[in-house]
Coordinates of C-alpha atoms in Angstrom, one line a residue:
Chain A
X1 CA -87.8 -171.5 112.9
X2 CA -91.1 -170.3 114.3
X3 CA -91.8 -166.6 113.7
X4 CA -92.7 -164.5 116.8
X5 CA -96.4 -163.5 116.9
X6 CA -97.3 -159.8 116.5
X7 CA -98.5 -159.3 120.1
X8 CA -95.3 -160.9 121.4
X9 CA -93.1 -158.6 119.3
X10 CA -95.1 -155.6 120.3
X11 CA -94.7 -156.4 124.0
X12 CA -91.0 -157.0 123.5
X13 CA -90.7 -153.7 121.8
X14 CA -92.7 -152.0 124.6
X15 CA -90.5 -153.5 127.3
X16 CA -87.3 -152.5 125.4
X17 CA -88.7 -148.9 124.9
X18 CA -89.6 -148.6 128.6
X19 CA -86.2 -149.9 129.7
X20 CA -84.6 -147.5 127.3
X21 CA -86.7 -144.6 128.6
X22 CA -85.8 -145.5 132.2
X23 CA -82.1 -145.6 131.3
X24 CA -82.4 -142.4 129.3
X25 CA -84.1 -140.6 132.2
X26 CA -81.5 -141.9 134.7
X27 CA -78.7 -140.9 132.4
X28 CA -80.1 -137.4 131.8
X29 CA -80.5 -136.9 135.6
X30 CA -76.8 -137.7 136.0
X31 CA -75.7 -135.5 133.1
X32 CA -77.8 -132.6 134.3
X33 CA -76.2 -132.8 137.7
X34 CA -72.7 -133.0 136.0
X35 CA -73.4 -130.0 133.8
X36 CA -75.0 -128.0 136.6
X37 CA -72.0 -128.6 138.8
X38 CA -69.6 -127.7 136.0
X39 CA -71.5 -124.5 135.3
X40 CA -71.6 -123.6 138.9
X41 CA -67.9 -124.2 139.5
X42 CA -67.0 -122.4 136.3
X43 CA -69.0 -119.3 137.4
X44 CA -67.4 -119.5 140.8
X45 CA -63.9 -119.6 139.3
X46 CA -64.7 -116.7 137.0
X47 CA -66.2 -114.7 139.8
X48 CA -63.2 -115.3 142.1
X49 CA -60.7 -114.4 139.4
X50 CA -62.6 -111.2 138.7
X51 CA -62.8 -110.4 142.4
X52 CA -59.1 -111.0 142.9
X53 CA -58.3 -108.6 140.0
X54 CA -60.6 -106.0 141.4
X55 CA -59.2 -106.3 144.9
X56 CA -55.6 -105.9 143.5
X57 CA -56.7 -102.7 141.7
X58 CA -58.1 -101.4 144.9
X59 CA -55.0 -102.3 146.8
X60 CA -52.8 -100.5 144.3
X61 CA -55.0 -97.4 144.4
X62 CA -54.7 -97.5 148.2
X63 CA -51.0 -97.9 147.9
X64 CA -50.8 -94.7 145.9
X65 CA -53.0 -92.7 148.1
X66 CA -54.2 -94.3 151.4
X67 CA -56.6 -91.4 152.2
X68 CA -57.8 -90.5 148.8
X69 CA -58.5 -94.0 147.3
X70 CA -62.0 -94.8 146.0
X71 CA -64.0 -96.5 148.8
X72 CA -66.5 -98.4 146.7
X73 CA -67.3 -99.2 143.1
X74 CA -69.1 -101.7 141.0
X75 CA -68.0 -103.8 138.1
X76 CA -70.5 -106.2 136.4
X77 CA -72.1 -108.0 139.4
X78 CA -69.3 -107.4 141.8
X79 CA -68.9 -104.6 144.3
X80 CA -65.6 -103.6 145.9
X81 CA -65.6 -102.0 149.4
X82 CA -62.4 -100.5 150.7
X83 CA -62.3 -99.8 154.5
X84 CA -59.3 -97.6 155.2
X85 CA -58.1 -97.3 158.8
X86 CA -55.5 -94.9 160.0
X87 CA -53.2 -97.1 162.1
X88 CA -50.7 -96.3 164.8
X89 CA -48.7 -93.1 164.3
X90 CA -45.0 -93.3 165.2
X91 CA -42.1 -90.9 165.1
X92 CA -41.3 -91.9 161.5
X93 CA -44.8 -91.6 160.0
X94 CA -48.2 -93.3 159.9
X95 CA -49.2 -96.8 159.1
X96 CA -52.5 -97.1 157.1
X97 CA -54.4 -100.3 156.8
X98 CA -57.0 -101.3 154.2
X99 CA -59.5 -104.1 154.4
X100 CA -60.8 -104.7 150.9
X101 CA -63.7 -107.0 150.3
X102 CA -65.5 -107.9 147.1
X103 CA -69.1 -108.9 147.3
X104 CA -71.6 -110.3 144.8
X105 CA -75.4 -110.5 145.2
X106 CA -75.0 -113.6 147.4
X107 CA -72.4 -112.3 149.8
X108 CA -68.6 -112.0 150.2
X109 CA -66.5 -113.4 147.4
X110 CA -63.0 -112.4 148.4
X111 CA -61.2 -110.3 150.9
X112 CA -57.7 -108.8 150.9
X113 CA -55.8 -106.9 153.6
X114 CA -53.0 -104.6 152.9
X115 CA -51.0 -101.8 154.6
X116 CA -49.1 -98.7 153.7
X117 CA -46.6 -96.8 155.6
X118 CA -46.5 -93.1 154.9
X119 CA -43.3 -91.4 156.2
X120 CA -43.3 -88.1 158.0
X121 CA -42.6 -86.2 154.8
X122 CA -45.6 -87.9 153.2
X123 CA -43.5 -90.2 151.1
X124 CA -44.8 -93.8 150.8
X125 CA -42.7 -96.7 149.7
Chain B
X1 CA -79.8 -175.1 117.6
X2 CA -83.1 -173.3 117.6
X3 CA -82.9 -172.9 121.4
X4 CA -79.5 -171.1 121.0
X5 CA -81.0 -168.8 118.4
X6 CA -83.9 -167.9 120.7
X7 CA -81.5 -167.2 123.5
X8 CA -79.4 -164.9 121.2
X9 CA -82.6 -163.1 120.1
X10 CA -83.6 -162.4 123.7
X11 CA -80.4 -160.3 124.3
X12 CA -80.3 -158.6 120.9
X13 CA -80.3 -154.8 121.1
X14 CA -82.3 -152.8 118.6
X15 CA -80.7 -150.0 116.6
X16 CA -82.5 -147.4 118.7
X17 CA -81.0 -148.8 121.9
X18 CA -77.6 -148.8 120.4
X19 CA -78.0 -145.2 119.2
X20 CA -79.2 -144.2 122.7
X21 CA -76.3 -146.0 124.3
X22 CA -73.8 -144.2 122.0
X23 CA -75.5 -140.8 122.7
X24 CA -75.4 -141.5 126.5
X25 CA -71.8 -142.4 126.3
X26 CA -70.9 -139.3 124.4
X27 CA -72.9 -137.1 126.9
X28 CA -71.2 -138.8 129.8
X29 CA -67.7 -138.1 128.3
X30 CA -68.6 -134.5 127.7
X31 CA -70.0 -134.2 131.2
X32 CA -66.9 -135.5 132.8
X33 CA -64.7 -133.3 130.6
X34 CA -66.8 -130.2 131.5
X35 CA -66.7 -131.0 135.2
X36 CA -62.9 -131.6 135.2
X37 CA -62.3 -128.4 133.2
X38 CA -64.5 -126.4 135.6
X39 CA -62.8 -127.9 138.6
X40 CA -59.4 -127.1 137.2
X41 CA -60.4 -123.5 136.6
X42 CA -61.6 -123.2 140.2
X43 CA -58.5 -124.8 141.5
X44 CA -56.3 -122.4 139.5
X45 CA -58.4 -119.4 140.7
X46 CA -58.0 -120.6 144.3
X47 CA -54.2 -120.9 143.8
X48 CA -54.1 -117.4 142.4
X49 CA -56.1 -116.3 145.4
X50 CA -53.5 -117.9 147.8
X51 CA -50.6 -116.3 145.9
X52 CA -52.3 -112.8 146.0
X53 CA -53.0 -113.2 149.7
X54 CA -49.4 -114.2 150.4
X55 CA -48.1 -111.4 148.2
X56 CA -50.0 -108.8 150.2
X57 CA -49.0 -110.4 153.5
X58 CA -45.3 -110.0 152.4
X59 CA -46.2 -106.4 151.4
X60 CA -47.6 -105.7 154.9
X61 CA -44.4 -107.1 156.4
X62 CA -42.3 -104.9 154.1
X63 CA -44.3 -101.9 155.3
X64 CA -43.8 -102.8 158.9
X65 CA -40.1 -103.1 158.3
X66 CA -40.0 -99.7 156.6
X67 CA -42.0 -98.2 159.4
X68 CA -39.6 -99.7 162.0
X69 CA -36.5 -98.5 160.3
X70 CA -38.0 -95.1 159.7
X71 CA -38.9 -94.8 163.4
X72 CA -35.4 -95.7 164.4
X73 CA -34.0 -93.2 162.0
X74 CA -36.4 -90.4 163.1
X75 CA -35.6 -91.0 166.8
X76 CA -31.9 -91.0 166.0
X77 CA -32.2 -87.8 164.0
X78 CA -33.9 -86.1 166.9
X79 CA -30.9 -87.1 169.1
X80 CA -28.5 -85.7 166.5
X81 CA -27.2 -89.1 165.5
X82 CA -26.0 -90.0 162.0
X83 CA -26.7 -92.8 159.5
X84 CA -24.0 -95.1 160.8
X85 CA -25.5 -95.0 164.2
X86 CA -29.0 -95.7 162.8
X87 CA -27.6 -98.7 161.0
X88 CA -26.0 -99.9 164.2
X89 CA -29.3 -99.4 166.1
X90 CA -31.2 -101.3 163.4
X91 CA -28.6 -104.1 163.6
X92 CA -29.2 -104.3 167.4
X93 CA -33.0 -104.6 167.0
X94 CA -32.8 -107.0 164.1
X95 CA -33.6 -110.2 166.0
X96 CA -36.6 -108.7 167.7
X97 CA -37.8 -107.2 164.4
X98 CA -37.3 -110.5 162.6
X99 CA -39.4 -112.3 165.3
X100 CA -42.2 -109.7 164.9
X101 CA -42.3 -110.0 161.2
X102 CA -42.2 -113.8 161.3
X103 CA -45.3 -113.7 163.6
X104 CA -47.2 -111.9 160.9
X105 CA -46.5 -114.6 158.3
X106 CA -47.2 -118.4 158.5
X107 CA -44.8 -120.7 160.2
X108 CA -43.4 -122.0 157.0
X109 CA -42.6 -118.6 155.6
X110 CA -39.0 -117.4 155.5
X111 CA -38.0 -114.0 156.8
X112 CA -34.4 -113.0 156.4
X113 CA -33.1 -109.6 157.6
X114 CA -29.6 -108.2 157.5
X115 CA -27.8 -104.9 157.7
X116 CA -24.9 -104.5 155.2
X117 CA -23.1 -101.3 154.1
X118 CA -25.8 -99.0 155.5
X119 CA -28.5 -101.0 153.8
X120 CA -31.2 -103.0 155.5
X121 CA -31.8 -106.1 153.3
X122 CA -34.9 -108.1 153.8
X123 CA -36.2 -111.2 152.1
X124 CA -39.7 -112.6 152.7
X125 CA -40.7 -115.9 151.1
X126 CA -44.1 -117.4 151.6
X127 CA -45.0 -121.1 151.7
X128 CA -46.1 -121.0 148.1
X129 CA -43.2 -119.2 146.7
X130 CA -44.3 -115.5 146.7
X131 CA -41.2 -113.5 147.5
X132 CA -40.6 -109.9 148.4
X133 CA -37.0 -108.4 148.5
X134 CA -36.6 -105.1 150.1
X135 CA -33.5 -102.9 150.3
X136 CA -33.7 -99.8 152.5
X137 CA -30.8 -97.4 152.2
X138 CA -29.8 -95.5 155.3
X139 CA -28.2 -92.2 154.4
X140 CA -25.5 -90.4 156.3
X141 CA -28.0 -87.8 157.4
X142 CA -30.0 -90.5 159.1
X143 CA -32.8 -90.5 156.5
X144 CA -34.1 -93.7 154.9
X145 CA -34.7 -94.4 151.2
X146 CA -36.3 -97.4 149.5
X147 CA -33.5 -98.6 147.2
X148 CA -35.4 -101.7 146.0
X149 CA -38.8 -103.2 146.5
X150 CA -39.1 -106.3 144.3
X151 CA -42.0 -108.8 144.4
X152 CA -41.3 -112.1 142.7
X153 CA -42.7 -115.6 142.5
X154 CA -40.6 -118.8 142.7
X155 CA -41.4 -121.5 140.2
X156 CA -41.2 -125.1 141.4
X157 CA -41.7 -127.8 138.9
X158 CA -43.7 -130.3 140.9
X159 CA -44.2 -133.5 139.0
X160 CA -47.0 -134.5 141.4
X161 CA -48.9 -131.3 140.8
X162 CA -52.4 -132.5 140.4
X163 CA -55.2 -130.1 139.6
X164 CA -58.0 -132.5 140.7
X165 CA -57.8 -135.7 142.5
X166 CA -61.6 -136.3 142.2
X167 CA -62.0 -136.4 146.0
X168 CA -64.2 -133.4 146.3

């Protein structure tokens, strides 16, 4: 069996190394995209879950006291805004509406609308 | 014989190539797992968002119902009527009120209203199983009390419940 010459072996090694490098670079590009998408989606999920919890807290505060609830506050990178609107007054009492939105540095993450009826005597449900 | 050996040698992978392939495979598996986990988290968060939205939509309907019954009671009180007459007035307006509440929710949502034994009983059920059961008690002096205000979630065991189909 004839032995391969040194230059032949060297060029074969170089071709293999280059092919390997090209494969590695292509694979890393795919993995980076995969990981970046995963991280992005994970952050989005965490942010949405946090925003939902914050909006529910705001909604419950509004339910206790439509007029006196906190209108804005911040938690980590999220800010809650509560817009309270006095709705139509009727013989039985007043309906209050709240539009709650939670924003992060890029914009709105989550919104929630709720209402509360306060009877004439001031008693809410 | 020698020709075959040469052909075999041409396709032989070096140990470095094999190691790289194994590493790439492992990274690929980890990447896919990370992506599917993240996607599942986002899907669950979106589901929670839908449930919360529907829960508060039910709550708004409950408040509208309470307002309506309170208005009827207040008007009746001013006319000197009693609780039985209030219950009768609410019963008369029940269809109109049910239609008004149904309009506030999605088409697939369920709104059931009834008046029994001086009590206005309401059941709101959203498309995804968020429920609100309200019982308003009309007293003899034509005042209204909230006897029950219960928010629940229906559990449906869906065997085709897929967190991610890989389409998006």
